[in-house]
Short mmCIF file of C-alpha atoms (C1' of nucleotides) in Angstrom, two decimals:
data_model
loop_
_atom_site.label_atom_id
_atom_site.label_comp_id
_atom_site.label_asym_id
_atom_site.label_seq_id
_atom_site.Cartn_x
_atom_site.Cartn_y
_atom_site.Cartn_z
CA MET A 8 -3.82 -204.29 29.55
CA LYS A 9 -0.69 -201.57 29.98
CA ILE A 10 2.39 -202.82 30.68
CA ASN A 11 5.21 -200.00 32.26
CA ILE A 12 8.57 -199.85 31.70
CA PRO A 13 9.72 -196.59 32.41
CA VAL A 14 11.21 -193.61 29.65
CA PRO A 15 14.97 -194.12 30.53
CA ALA A 16 14.85 -197.41 29.49
CA ILE A 17 12.58 -196.77 27.42
CA GLU A 18 15.90 -194.83 25.26
CA ARG A 19 17.88 -197.72 26.10
CA LEU A 20 16.56 -199.82 24.68
CA THR A 21 16.40 -197.60 21.49
CA LYS A 22 19.78 -196.68 21.65
CA LEU A 23 20.27 -200.70 21.48
CA PHE A 24 18.40 -201.49 18.38
CA SER A 25 20.12 -198.47 16.39
CA LEU A 26 23.38 -200.40 18.06
CA VAL A 27 22.39 -204.35 16.83
CA LEU A 28 22.27 -202.38 13.24
CA LYS A 29 25.26 -201.15 13.43
CA ILE A 30 26.33 -204.57 14.67
CA LYS A 31 24.72 -206.81 12.81
CA LYS A 32 25.91 -204.16 9.76
CA GLU A 33 29.48 -205.79 10.64
CA GLY A 34 28.54 -209.48 10.59
CA LYS A 35 28.50 -210.42 13.54
CA GLU A 36 25.97 -213.35 14.82
CA LYS A 37 25.88 -212.83 18.63
CA VAL A 38 26.95 -210.18 21.43
CA SER A 39 25.99 -209.84 25.66
CA SER A 40 24.89 -208.50 27.25
CA ALA A 41 28.60 -206.34 28.95
CA GLU A 42 29.68 -206.33 25.16
CA LEU A 43 26.59 -203.87 24.84
CA GLY A 44 27.32 -202.66 27.82
CA ILE A 45 30.18 -201.37 26.88
CA LEU A 46 29.50 -200.25 23.79
CA THR A 47 26.65 -197.65 24.69
CA GLY A 48 28.50 -196.61 28.00
CA PHE A 49 24.93 -198.95 30.01
CA HIS A 50 25.34 -201.21 32.92
CA ALA A 51 25.18 -204.62 31.64
CA HIS A 52 23.58 -205.94 35.05
CA ASN A 53 20.55 -202.52 32.98
CA ILE A 54 20.46 -203.96 29.69
CA ARG A 55 20.08 -207.47 30.78
CA LYS A 56 16.65 -205.55 33.07
CA ASP A 57 16.61 -203.92 30.40
CA ILE A 58 16.10 -206.57 27.52
CA SER A 59 14.07 -209.29 30.27
CA MET A 60 11.13 -206.67 30.48
CA ILE A 61 9.61 -206.39 26.94
CA GLY A 62 10.48 -210.08 26.23
CA THR A 63 13.08 -213.33 27.04
CA LEU A 64 15.16 -214.52 24.23
CA GLU A 65 16.87 -217.55 24.29
CA SER A 66 19.88 -217.85 26.36
CA GLY A 67 23.02 -218.88 25.58
CA LYS A 68 27.15 -219.82 25.78
CA ASP A 69 27.90 -216.36 24.03
CA GLY A 70 25.56 -213.96 24.60
CA TYR A 71 22.21 -212.59 22.75
CA ASN A 72 20.99 -213.66 19.24
CA ILE A 73 21.63 -210.48 16.97
CA GLU A 74 18.53 -211.07 14.87
CA SER A 75 16.75 -212.14 17.68
CA LEU A 76 17.62 -209.12 19.50
CA GLU A 77 16.47 -206.41 16.94
CA ASN A 78 13.58 -208.24 16.36
CA LEU A 79 12.59 -208.57 20.16
CA ILE A 80 13.00 -204.59 20.43
CA GLY A 81 11.94 -203.47 17.02
CA ASN A 82 8.67 -205.54 17.48
CA THR A 83 7.95 -204.05 20.76
CA PHE A 84 7.76 -200.41 19.82
CA GLY A 85 7.44 -200.56 16.34
CA PHE A 86 10.15 -200.24 14.06
CA LYS A 87 9.62 -202.74 11.90
CA GLU A 88 7.46 -201.09 9.70
CA LYS A 89 8.16 -198.03 6.93
CA LYS A 90 7.06 -194.54 8.14
CA LYS A 91 7.06 -191.64 6.53
CA VAL A 92 8.13 -187.89 8.13
CA CYS A 93 7.85 -184.94 6.42
CA VAL A 94 10.04 -181.74 7.14
CA VAL A 95 8.47 -178.14 8.09
CA GLY A 96 10.01 -175.03 7.45
CA LEU A 97 13.57 -175.85 5.40
CA ASP A 98 14.54 -172.96 5.36
CA MET A 99 19.29 -173.59 6.43
CA LEU A 100 18.16 -176.18 8.55
CA GLY A 101 14.90 -177.93 7.45
CA ALA A 102 16.98 -177.68 4.07
CA ALA A 103 19.55 -179.85 5.78
CA MET A 104 17.69 -182.43 7.43
CA LEU A 105 15.30 -182.76 4.45
CA ASN A 106 18.86 -184.53 2.79
CA ASN A 107 19.01 -186.84 5.53
CA PRO A 108 21.16 -189.82 4.08
CA ASP A 109 20.53 -191.93 7.35
CA ALA A 110 16.88 -191.66 7.33
CA GLY A 111 16.95 -193.11 3.63
CA SER A 112 19.23 -195.57 5.07
CA SER A 113 16.68 -196.13 7.62
CA GLU A 114 12.47 -197.58 8.18
CA PHE A 115 11.78 -193.97 7.51
CA GLU A 116 10.81 -192.29 4.34
CA ILE A 117 11.18 -187.61 4.24
CA ALA A 118 8.32 -188.31 1.67
CA ALA A 119 7.29 -184.46 2.67
CA GLY A 120 9.07 -181.03 2.83
CA PHE A 121 6.78 -177.56 3.75
CA ASP A 122 7.13 -174.48 3.87
CA SER A 123 5.51 -170.87 3.44
CA ASN A 124 7.67 -168.91 1.20
CA THR A 125 6.92 -170.00 -2.71
CA ASN A 126 10.94 -168.46 -3.77
CA ARG A 127 12.91 -169.89 -1.27
CA MET A 128 11.89 -173.66 -2.21
CA GLU A 129 11.78 -172.90 -5.94
CA MET A 130 15.89 -172.49 -4.37
CA ILE A 131 16.38 -176.63 -3.31
CA SER A 132 17.73 -178.58 -4.52
CA THR A 133 16.25 -181.97 -3.65
CA LYS A 134 13.87 -185.14 -4.89
CA VAL A 135 12.27 -184.57 -1.78
CA PRO A 136 8.13 -183.17 -2.91
CA LEU A 137 7.98 -179.42 -1.57
CA PHE A 138 5.11 -178.33 -0.47
CA HIS A 139 2.84 -174.78 0.40
CA LEU A 140 2.63 -174.52 5.05
CA TYR A 141 -0.60 -174.26 2.73
CA GLU A 142 -1.90 -177.68 2.38
CA ILE A 143 0.20 -179.11 5.11
CA GLU A 144 -3.15 -180.85 7.45
CA GLU A 145 -4.19 -182.25 3.36
CA LYS A 146 -1.83 -183.61 2.97
CA ILE A 147 -0.78 -185.64 5.95
CA LYS A 148 -3.80 -186.89 6.39
CA GLU A 149 -3.24 -187.75 1.96
CA MET A 150 -0.08 -189.51 2.08
CA GLY A 151 0.17 -191.66 6.10
CA ILE A 152 3.32 -188.15 7.24
CA GLU A 153 2.93 -190.16 10.77
CA TYR A 154 6.19 -188.15 11.65
CA ALA A 155 7.20 -184.11 11.78
CA ILE A 156 10.34 -182.80 11.68
CA MET A 157 10.19 -179.00 12.30
CA ALA A 158 12.49 -176.15 11.91
CA VAL A 159 10.28 -173.79 11.96
CA ASN A 160 11.42 -169.49 12.63
CA PRO A 161 9.74 -169.70 16.70
CA GLU A 162 7.10 -166.98 15.71
CA ASN A 163 5.51 -169.88 13.68
CA ALA A 164 6.64 -172.58 16.32
CA VAL A 165 3.39 -173.14 18.51
CA LYS A 166 0.62 -172.53 15.91
CA THR A 167 2.41 -175.07 12.72
CA ALA A 168 3.09 -177.83 15.65
CA GLU A 169 -0.92 -177.36 16.59
CA ARG A 170 -1.70 -176.95 12.80
CA LEU A 171 0.67 -181.36 12.20
CA ILE A 172 -0.88 -181.86 15.66
CA SER A 173 -3.96 -181.23 13.93
CA GLY A 174 -3.86 -183.49 10.86
CA GLY A 175 -3.14 -185.86 12.86
CA ILE A 176 0.84 -186.60 13.45
CA LYS A 177 1.88 -188.91 15.97
CA GLY A 178 4.70 -186.85 16.74
CA ILE A 179 7.31 -183.59 16.44
CA LEU A 180 10.91 -183.47 16.20
CA ASN A 181 11.28 -179.59 17.35
CA PHE A 182 14.48 -177.70 16.63
CA SER A 183 12.81 -174.16 16.59
CA PRO A 184 13.82 -172.69 19.47
CA VAL A 185 10.41 -172.54 21.55
CA ASN A 186 9.63 -175.16 24.18
CA ILE A 187 6.81 -177.26 22.31
CA VAL A 188 4.38 -178.46 25.95
CA PRO A 189 3.12 -181.73 24.84
CA LYS A 190 -0.33 -183.05 25.09
CA ASN A 191 -3.09 -185.48 23.94
CA GLY A 192 -0.44 -188.25 23.10
CA ILE A 193 1.66 -186.44 20.27
CA GLN A 194 5.47 -187.10 21.13
CA ILE A 195 7.39 -184.03 21.31
CA LYS A 196 10.74 -183.77 20.94
CA ASN A 197 11.92 -180.56 20.98
CA ILE A 198 15.88 -180.60 20.44
CA TYR A 199 17.06 -176.21 21.03
CA LEU A 200 20.62 -176.10 20.41
CA VAL A 201 22.14 -173.17 23.12
CA GLU A 202 19.13 -175.70 25.61
CA GLU A 203 21.28 -178.24 24.73
CA LEU A 204 24.97 -176.43 25.09
CA ARG A 205 23.64 -175.19 28.40
CA LEU A 206 23.42 -179.07 29.25
CA LEU A 207 26.80 -179.11 28.48
CA THR A 208 27.67 -176.35 30.36
CA ALA A 209 25.07 -177.72 33.58
CA LEU A 210 26.28 -181.27 33.49
CA GLY A 211 30.00 -180.63 33.54
CA ALA A 212 29.49 -177.83 37.04
CA ALA A 213 27.82 -180.19 38.11
CA ASN A 214 30.58 -182.61 37.58
CA SER A 215 33.10 -180.69 39.12
CA GLN A 216 33.58 -179.98 42.31
CA GLN A 217 31.76 -177.08 42.04
CA LEU A 218 28.53 -178.70 43.27
CA MET B 8 31.72 -181.19 48.44
CA LYS B 9 30.04 -182.50 45.49
CA ILE B 10 26.28 -182.05 46.44
CA ASN B 11 24.22 -184.49 44.54
CA ILE B 12 21.72 -183.13 42.43
CA PRO B 13 20.46 -185.64 40.14
CA VAL B 14 20.31 -184.75 35.90
CA PRO B 15 16.71 -185.09 35.14
CA ALA B 16 16.74 -181.84 37.77
CA ILE B 17 19.67 -180.31 36.15
CA GLU B 18 17.39 -180.59 33.17
CA ARG B 19 14.50 -179.42 34.81
CA LEU B 20 16.78 -176.57 35.89
CA THR B 21 18.34 -176.04 32.35
CA LYS B 22 14.84 -175.72 30.69
CA LEU B 23 13.23 -173.12 33.43
CA PHE B 24 16.92 -171.19 32.92
CA SER B 25 16.07 -170.86 29.08
CA LEU B 26 11.98 -169.74 30.02
CA VAL B 27 12.85 -167.23 32.61
CA LEU B 28 15.32 -165.22 30.00
CA LYS B 29 11.67 -165.71 28.24
CA ILE B 30 9.68 -163.99 30.08
CA LYS B 31 12.12 -161.82 31.11
CA LYS B 32 12.45 -159.94 27.57
CA GLU B 33 8.34 -160.20 27.57
CA GLY B 34 7.62 -157.50 31.01
CA LYS B 35 7.00 -159.70 33.49
CA GLU B 36 8.49 -159.66 37.00
CA LYS B 37 7.23 -162.81 39.10
CA VAL B 38 6.24 -166.34 38.57
CA SER B 39 5.12 -168.49 40.64
CA SER B 40 5.84 -172.75 39.85
CA ALA B 41 2.16 -173.39 39.00
CA GLU B 42 2.30 -171.47 36.52
CA LEU B 43 6.59 -172.51 35.09
CA GLY B 44 4.59 -175.77 35.56
CA ILE B 45 1.71 -175.42 32.95
CA LEU B 46 4.95 -172.90 30.27
CA THR B 47 7.39 -176.75 30.81
CA GLY B 48 4.31 -179.15 31.53
CA PHE B 49 6.13 -180.59 34.71
CA HIS B 50 5.25 -180.82 38.35
CA ALA B 51 5.53 -177.74 40.65
CA HIS B 52 5.64 -179.63 43.44
CA ASN B 53 9.12 -180.83 41.27
CA ILE B 54 9.94 -177.46 40.55
CA ARG B 55 10.05 -175.69 43.96
CA LYS B 56 11.68 -179.51 45.00
CA ASP B 57 14.21 -178.66 42.24
CA ILE B 58 15.45 -174.54 42.80
CA SER B 59 15.21 -175.76 46.81
CA MET B 60 18.39 -178.11 46.05
CA ILE B 61 19.94 -175.07 44.68
CA GLY B 62 19.27 -172.24 46.48
CA THR B 63 16.45 -170.35 48.86
CA LEU B 64 15.04 -167.42 47.02
CA GLU B 65 12.90 -164.58 49.64
CA SER B 66 9.30 -166.25 48.50
CA GLY B 67 7.09 -163.53 48.55
CA LYS B 68 2.41 -164.09 47.80
CA ASP B 69 3.30 -163.92 43.95
CA GLY B 70 6.07 -166.65 43.43
CA TYR B 71 9.78 -166.47 42.32
CA ASN B 72 11.25 -163.31 42.04
CA ILE B 73 12.04 -163.81 37.64
CA GLU B 74 16.07 -162.65 38.49
CA SER B 75 16.80 -163.17 41.07
CA LEU B 76 15.68 -166.81 39.87
CA GLU B 77 17.92 -166.94 36.77
CA ASN B 78 20.05 -165.53 38.86
CA LEU B 79 20.98 -168.06 41.25
CA ILE B 80 19.84 -171.47 38.29
CA GLY B 81 22.84 -168.81 35.71
CA ASN B 82 25.39 -168.89 39.46
CA THR B 83 24.75 -171.91 39.72
CA PHE B 84 25.33 -174.23 36.67
CA GLY B 85 27.30 -171.66 34.67
CA PHE B 86 24.52 -169.25 32.46
CA LYS B 87 26.21 -165.74 33.16
CA GLU B 88 29.71 -166.90 31.24
CA LYS B 89 30.49 -165.94 27.72
CA LYS B 90 31.78 -169.56 26.24
CA LYS B 91 32.92 -170.63 23.20
CA VAL B 92 31.95 -172.83 20.47
CA CYS B 93 32.61 -174.03 17.15
CA VAL B 94 30.87 -176.05 14.50
CA VAL B 95 33.40 -179.12 12.54
CA GLY B 96 31.96 -181.05 9.57
CA LEU B 97 30.64 -177.82 7.84
CA ASP B 98 28.65 -179.82 5.00
CA MET B 99 25.08 -178.78 5.31
CA LEU B 100 24.03 -178.97 8.65
CA GLY B 101 27.04 -177.63 10.34
CA ALA B 102 26.95 -174.83 7.73
CA ALA B 103 23.63 -174.26 8.70
CA MET B 104 24.68 -174.79 13.20
CA LEU B 105 26.91 -172.10 11.95
CA ASN B 106 24.25 -170.03 11.21
CA ASN B 107 22.27 -169.63 13.80
CA PRO B 108 21.49 -166.70 15.20
CA ASP B 109 19.69 -167.94 18.44
CA ALA B 110 23.59 -168.27 19.79
CA GLY B 111 24.50 -165.27 18.82
CA SER B 112 21.43 -164.17 20.78
CA SER B 113 22.98 -166.18 24.11
CA GLU B 114 25.91 -166.82 26.71
CA PHE B 115 26.86 -168.63 23.38
CA GLU B 116 29.28 -166.92 20.19
CA ILE B 117 30.31 -169.75 17.80
CA ALA B 118 33.80 -168.70 17.18
CA ALA B 119 34.71 -170.76 14.24
CA GLY B 120 34.10 -172.71 12.02
CA PHE B 121 36.38 -176.49 11.18
CA ASP B 122 35.99 -178.90 7.46
CA SER B 123 38.32 -180.50 5.90
CA ASN B 124 37.29 -179.42 2.63
CA THR B 125 38.39 -176.54 1.28
CA ASN B 126 37.15 -176.46 -1.43
CA ARG B 127 33.61 -176.37 -0.09
CA MET B 128 35.40 -173.82 2.66
CA GLU B 129 35.36 -171.20 0.16
CA MET B 130 31.37 -171.64 -0.82
CA ILE B 131 30.45 -171.38 3.38
CA SER B 132 29.09 -167.70 3.05
CA THR B 133 28.82 -166.71 7.00
CA LYS B 134 30.91 -164.10 9.18
CA VAL B 135 32.70 -166.77 10.92
CA PRO B 136 36.58 -167.61 10.89
CA LEU B 137 37.23 -171.23 8.64
CA PHE B 138 39.42 -173.46 9.43
CA HIS B 139 41.26 -176.78 8.22
CA LEU B 140 41.06 -179.40 10.17
CA TYR B 141 44.11 -180.23 11.39
CA GLU B 142 44.82 -177.23 12.72
CA ILE B 143 41.28 -178.32 15.23
CA GLU B 144 44.21 -178.52 17.79
CA GLU B 145 45.63 -175.71 18.30
CA LYS B 146 42.55 -173.27 17.87
CA ILE B 147 41.05 -174.38 20.42
CA LYS B 148 42.87 -173.17 22.71
CA GLU B 149 44.28 -170.12 21.44
CA MET B 150 41.05 -169.23 20.99
CA GLY B 151 39.88 -170.90 24.57
CA ILE B 152 36.33 -172.34 22.45
CA GLU B 153 35.24 -174.28 25.60
CA TYR B 154 32.19 -175.98 23.72
CA ALA B 155 32.16 -178.39 19.98
CA ILE B 156 29.33 -178.73 17.94
CA MET B 157 29.84 -181.48 15.67
CA ALA B 158 28.02 -182.93 12.22
CA VAL B 159 31.31 -184.67 10.73
CA ASN B 160 30.61 -187.53 8.15
CA PRO B 161 30.23 -190.84 10.10
CA GLU B 162 33.25 -192.23 8.98
CA ASN B 163 34.75 -189.72 10.81
CA ALA B 164 33.21 -189.20 13.76
CA VAL B 165 34.94 -191.34 16.59
CA LYS B 166 38.55 -189.61 15.63
CA THR B 167 37.50 -185.99 15.14
CA ALA B 168 36.56 -186.32 18.44
CA GLU B 169 39.27 -187.31 20.27
CA ARG B 170 40.44 -184.59 18.33
CA LEU B 171 38.75 -182.01 19.80
CA ILE B 172 38.49 -184.16 23.41
CA SER B 173 43.31 -184.08 23.42
CA GLY B 174 42.08 -180.01 22.26
CA GLY B 175 40.68 -179.31 25.33
CA ILE B 176 37.12 -179.32 24.81
CA LYS B 177 34.45 -179.67 27.97
CA GLY B 178 31.50 -180.81 25.45
CA ILE B 179 30.32 -182.18 21.93
CA LEU B 180 26.66 -181.88 21.06
CA ASN B 181 27.07 -184.65 18.35
CA PHE B 182 25.31 -184.76 15.19
CA SER B 183 26.88 -187.67 13.38
CA PRO B 184 25.14 -190.06 13.64
CA VAL B 185 27.36 -192.57 15.48
CA ASN B 186 27.43 -192.90 19.74
CA ILE B 187 30.02 -191.23 20.88
CA VAL B 188 30.89 -192.75 24.82
CA PRO B 189 31.45 -190.15 26.95
CA LYS B 190 34.73 -190.45 29.39
CA ASN B 191 37.37 -188.25 31.11
CA GLY B 192 34.12 -186.05 32.63
CA ILE B 193 34.07 -184.70 29.18
CA GLN B 194 30.33 -184.12 28.62
CA ILE B 195 28.23 -185.58 25.27
CA LYS B 196 25.28 -184.76 24.08
CA ASN B 197 24.76 -187.41 21.14
CA ILE B 198 21.93 -186.27 18.46
CA TYR B 199 21.12 -188.73 16.59
CA LEU B 200 18.07 -187.88 14.02
CA VAL B 201 17.10 -191.20 13.28
CA GLU B 202 17.03 -192.68 17.09
CA GLU B 203 15.12 -189.24 18.16
CA LEU B 204 12.28 -190.44 14.91
CA ARG B 205 12.37 -193.76 16.99
CA LEU B 206 12.50 -191.99 20.10
CA LEU B 207 9.25 -190.50 19.34
CA THR B 208 7.46 -194.16 17.83
CA ALA B 209 8.85 -195.79 21.02
CA LEU B 210 7.39 -193.69 23.97
CA GLY B 211 4.00 -194.21 21.78
CA ALA B 212 4.06 -196.92 21.81
CA ALA B 213 4.19 -197.27 25.43
CA ASN B 214 1.32 -194.86 26.22
CA SER B 215 -0.58 -196.79 23.68
CA GLN B 216 -2.46 -199.28 25.05
CA GLN B 217 -0.61 -201.25 23.19
CA LEU B 218 2.12 -202.20 25.76
"C1'" DA C 26 28.85 -238.05 30.73
"C1'" DT C 27 30.50 -234.89 33.43
"C1'" DT C 28 32.64 -231.47 34.43
"C1'" DT C 29 34.04 -226.09 33.58
"C1'" DA C 30 33.17 -221.11 32.11
"C1'" DT C 31 30.05 -218.23 31.25
"C1'" DC C 32 25.86 -216.36 29.51
"C1'" DT C 33 20.70 -214.69 30.14
"C1'" DG C 34 16.87 -213.20 33.51
"C1'" DT C 35 15.01 -212.26 37.64
"C1'" DG C 36 13.47 -211.28 41.93
"C1'" DA C 37 14.60 -208.99 46.42
"C1'" DA C 38 17.48 -204.76 48.49
"C1'" DA C 39 19.72 -200.40 47.62
"C1'" DT C 40 19.65 -196.07 45.82
"C1'" DA C 41 17.63 -192.17 43.90
"C1'" DT C 42 13.30 -189.52 42.63
"C1'" DT C 43 9.13 -187.27 43.18
"C1'" DT C 44 4.75 -186.49 45.40
"C1'" DC C 45 2.71 -184.88 49.45
"C1'" DA C 46 1.21 -181.94 53.65
"C1'" DC C 47 1.97 -178.45 55.61
"C1'" DA C 48 4.80 -174.78 58.44
"C1'" DG C 49 6.86 -171.07 57.39
"C1'" DA C 50 6.36 -166.07 54.53
"C1'" DT C 51 4.28 -162.31 52.84
"C1'" DA C 52 2.00 -159.03 51.94
"C1'" DA C 53 -3.48 -156.80 50.15
"C1'" DA C 54 -7.50 -156.27 52.10
"C1'" DC C 55 -10.46 -155.35 56.53
"C1'" DG D 26 -3.40 -154.17 63.99
"C1'" DT D 27 -5.82 -158.46 62.47
"C1'" DT D 28 -7.37 -161.95 59.24
"C1'" DT D 29 -7.19 -164.25 54.92
"C1'" DA D 30 -5.32 -165.07 50.82
"C1'" DT D 31 -1.09 -166.90 48.38
"C1'" DC D 32 2.98 -168.11 48.29
"C1'" DT D 33 7.71 -170.97 48.87
"C1'" DG D 34 10.78 -174.02 51.01
"C1'" DT D 35 11.51 -178.91 53.27
"C1'" DG D 36 11.20 -183.00 56.19
"C1'" DA D 37 8.74 -187.40 55.24
"C1'" DA D 38 6.12 -190.52 52.65
"C1'" DA D 39 5.12 -193.48 47.88
"C1'" DT D 40 7.33 -194.33 44.03
"C1'" DA D 41 10.14 -196.13 40.81
"C1'" DT D 42 15.14 -197.30 39.07
"C1'" DT D 43 18.90 -198.92 38.84
"C1'" DT D 44 21.93 -202.33 40.96
"C1'" DC D 45 22.60 -206.72 43.17
"C1'" DA D 46 23.44 -212.19 43.39
"C1'" DC D 47 22.47 -215.89 41.84
"C1'" DA D 48 19.96 -219.87 39.97
"C1'" DG D 49 19.01 -221.81 35.31
"C1'" DA D 50 20.97 -222.10 30.56
"C1'" DT D 51 23.62 -223.59 27.49
"C1'" DA D 52 28.20 -225.71 24.84
"C1'" DA D 53 32.71 -226.26 24.89
"C1'" DA D 54 35.97 -229.55 26.71
"C1'" DT D 55 38.30 -232.90 29.56
#
DNA sequence: ATTTATCTGTGAAATATTTCACAGATAAAC
DNA sequence: GTTTATCTGTGAAATATTTCACAGATAAAT
């Protein structure tokens, strides 16, 4: 049985989860849909609707209980389980991702790095174990890696994505400047710097009176 | 007069523009909505509708003329003019962005880098001129920088975004792990690694039979 | 205990977006 | 020059999503 939660609602709820973790860390216990609206830019109506799609929380006079909300969203989408991530392609961008301090304080653990250039790997200073690309399928299975951050050069992007998929990866965050089309239920998000800048330009143009 | 192009349509058209540039480089002259559909994962119907919202191209038996399509989308959204970008925060991630080879081959020029740590800046090897953060408003105006890639540490993200805005920036790509809420027509896109990984997880969960 | 203020939860209405089906256009084939 | 095949462009229909308005719930205040 598949309940249909709209993708935009999933995106908002994911953002709410991160926000809720942050508010919790600040020591608050309750938060209202109106407050969440101000902090996110979403309409309070919309936030309540989104939350009601995945469950119900005891209602009070001063908003949601933060921990209950965290648990509801977290359990619905699987944010409460630890997950292993690898970084593929250890050029400057990939190397920067390896040492991302946020990942460590989240449910994601950066468990391995892969590259095809052994010399380069020897130059990188990190606590994460590094392997040659030819071991990638094997290591993904052996270590139980579920997600990959890909930052390889464009010529190798499609091929590398295929290897990740054949290794059993669940999702890929692709920073290589090549559009990888999702298939077979593998989640793929392409984050292409130039395109993100273009989108800012386009949204700006659409917003101004020019269009 | 403001024609309302849906945001999802703007996103698709932006992606199509990048794709069209790539196809053009490969030497093709024509491309049909069906082919674009395969390459992007969008429905051909939807692609035609999106394009028809911003204009009309001479119809033929073998699809769109690639150059006409490039010009239509490019002129509509302002992709044909050169634009200057700065990188703010030159830790590993920011430093990697500074040397992004794609930006240079696009309409975006990485024109400046900013950081608050002078020692660190002296260690960075790049052709891009680097300045101290305290000069940021001045330099944005003086150099005509329109967009910023932000990768500062979380404590400084909000403050830095405000300085960028007061300097007259049009859009910010924020890689710092803090959600910056857009306002005053300034375009802001938050790209927060952990959240992107969460989104992959959530979409996967929603896609499987669990929800 | 009753009133008051302030929440959430949710069907229904309003919008927005996508999909469809086909008319019109073009060029190749015969 | 007529037919055929293959496109795009677009109103209309079908869906999807957001917004709204208010019932129901809770707890503080009196």
